[in-house]
Steps between C-alpha positions, in 0.01 A plus 500: 500500500291285263469604141148561377392583148181566316387273218544651160187674379294331235543639152178660382330283241349649192141417411624275222730305734220451749262386230754254360577353842133468582437340163742221587331447836154504344603241241628281783173537688298418189702183447442396863123546482467348153681182605226412745202569275607408147491126573161499673294424188749244365566311825252217419678449167844508670408240763333273246802520266745421781285216634434664836233430759246735661722512810802604291281759326437658840868489592609675181288797607576476872878461467549833325254674731672368812844606378376849412317552830783374723779681316330842473573626855848346490590693184358813658711465813813429297434828316552681832834322553687453170534646150149536354603508136675164533190356666278617214735342247526173696123469526459566128767243413339241728164561340639478145692179573197335660276608213728367226544165676123477554449533125713187448327294771470131420267404788289671766749439782764695308247776432410523869868529601584778255180686586647538850807672352274714287290591805804611701599733217148639472493566875813711463370697204162569661659658808827647370345698215287697746801561723716620212229740384480642854876560506494685169179704519344703781155400631350817351622404151475126554125479450512532123774238474324264741190549288688376197630203701144425613375519144769259384408262783135517393596429138709200603241369748190525282658487153735209575235229457401645162861501381553149635199366313613656171857374538384148584270490198767628261840374626424254779513527880881521526487845341320621815826469692722649232291812431635683805868428434559783247338746740721375782816542290396853400439581866845368598672717241305810600563444869873442455562827321233733638409394856718665765386441858670610824650220705370458855708707748587268785745536789479136604542163335197371308300251709260260323209347693550143374290343778214737418527415130464127575205550736327733253548255212369205703207691648374669185559197275315267735215748541451542125524123438239439771259764368543419130475119531263463794165353400651381171814295555398419859203557729500803730466281809764247393830439677687660209293817528546526876876439473542769233295749702704437815834525318395825331375650825809406702744617229325835451477560877870414539586733210315791663679435830841485331440828314481686832854404598719466190720789389363528144148346492345401168169654611587773754222500759571869556333567164163417654536792740462718192126554451540563127682170447257294709185645342653474151570132559139447607371686193743315273384167635135590445548643150743222402227238525290688244801538269591131514135394468444691178806347332395148605122501470437725200659249264290222653186709472546569131609147411271294725195726540496658154671230290783721371834368380821598688577764237146636508500515880819702488343747259197530725717624789610809306259729694672388819842579353386843382350584838799391705771634270320825430424577865849403614675725249259797511466508880877461534546811289245694706661394828838626377357827369295599804661296779160371620452127539244414768188612314596293196573193713167527683324537166689201362418279799134598471502415127664165577225425752233592243683292239515176703138555605400521134707189426297318765189552280643324192307227326581299189260709292588844638532733196866546417456878496417488872786257568737742326377787719548286814855413396586860417375627839691233692814553291491877552465453874795263519710728281443798731601312814761229442814698412411796720502272804868431440561870431360623832687232695827607339415864571455434874783252563857551614706464178725254684200264516371578153564153361336315788195728505440493122546126460284409800201688360530280189570191714182527706300582187624184327440274799151637568409498131604138466311389810194704405485365146545144629204541736297659221592209275376251759172688523476504121552124480231420757257757356536367146440144618184612680368704207569221250323250723199731536496566126499130416207415725241326286737496200498166312773448238365393163820469293839330550664843495288614794584182692873550442471866603329409828765237575777755438331754727475235771880452493553851636737603218469843341275451196572602143190712460524525121474120467190459719155435352291819492255373760777433753715792396247764605476343846878492544548856375228623735663317792843650433361850446313489830787329684761756393266778609469334842879488527522878451265552795792411731701792362234761586564526879876504435457791260306687770786437743736660247287816497511520879876440516578765238268748675710476817840538329660833589481740207872577498629731221720332241869576542689681223823310574576151382625228734861542389493870594341419836768241571772753416345755736498241776868431432576874518316530830697205636832658397408832662392330821830313519695820436311687770558217744874509426504876559336452837745228595801712402375809687511306822876442461627854445737562202364716218596419143342737247408352165729634230831403653546760780537351844480646846619289789402631838617300794151369569490261208361474147169588332426448131283763337335350190369700207209367299274640235138567564312203359230718364738740318440503129179294525 
């Protein structure tokens, strides 16, 4: 007879222990988000100081983004297979090491290389934090914690550029990379002593989908390179463009085919049979474009359409931060208290649609009071939806696939957001060129400064608005204000799609058991099923052996009578 045993029950955590563990995870998440936004305002200074080209400028951004996007689902799948706490620590260490080395970069090639390491660590933190929270806290209670996580993400996303501008002005651009290191060290200490996660219960040897990892990396990397550089580094109809598109298509198609047959797929296709997961991915993709667009285009709007400095543009985004953080935290609390989520998510998606629609009306001279209202509405909508999408997926997913499901929602959001913002950026570029050309019709330069300004605009480089003559400056600011508004028009139909997708998600009640408890129950059920099967097998042979040591041996054979406690006793 095989020996079967139940996993030891999880020790009940006090509120203080839960808060401390979550604090470590939240600090790690904040560091991950901050790393990608804090350098945005100082990147021109960084590239100029290191002697980099425009192509290398693009690669500094793309390298980290590629590494994050490709590694996110891989980290998530590993969380279903091996020790999650170790994975969180490894990702944090990778991020910290890459960040410190980046701060000592001596040329742009070195910076690009270490940004890849940094991106891999960020990919782990972005997915593993959500998984760890799900293992510790039940869906019913998780809303208020996810709200805090969402608020921290909003602070890092929108506030990062402001912090980066201040640090660059005071201590230089290298401080942008070092600012997150103390937070990362604090998170490591907190996680080591306070985070206790159950290890995956597996009866078979861990199987890693290496072939799928390679195909995913090639497919996604090539796709993002094609989308981000097409029309800029090469023409869309060039041989390079066609080759990249074909490679991306073939690799992604091969990856999907492989995932149907491997033992432990990186992206289990069975997840898409779950309506909640599929619709949440669609909504996440649609909302993600709006989230990425605000972080990218708001800074450009304030600096290029309103002539603000990097620090001033960061201060101007405060209404967006308040809206997103406030809605994320408050709605998270309400979801936990009342257990109702769908109404808030529908309201949030509607607000996001209204917000991007209002953004599409921006002009360079729109009163800032109105701009602040637009930002607040959009931020509140995003705050109500983003973290709750992950929450409802975790609530309606087999805990054995928790890592894959959680990370893939973030994965598709990142990919779609990147592609969407790239397309919006292309539209912005062409719109600005058209509006500048229209604005300069009949304009005759009368001073050397105006001649130099027109020559600079003709080069296609991003202008320094504050240095332009007033006559040319108003034309350029008007062009950028109108062009950025046109870019937001593309996000409106996507926001409507998010409303539709959320409307069709099943309104399933939030569970009161965390993922660790659900996994333990599954293990108990498995043990009981094995025991009952052994009883049935022994009954067919004959001999009866009564638990407790007494044995009766009729001539017909041997039957084992097992005693077990009622699973529900004492619950």
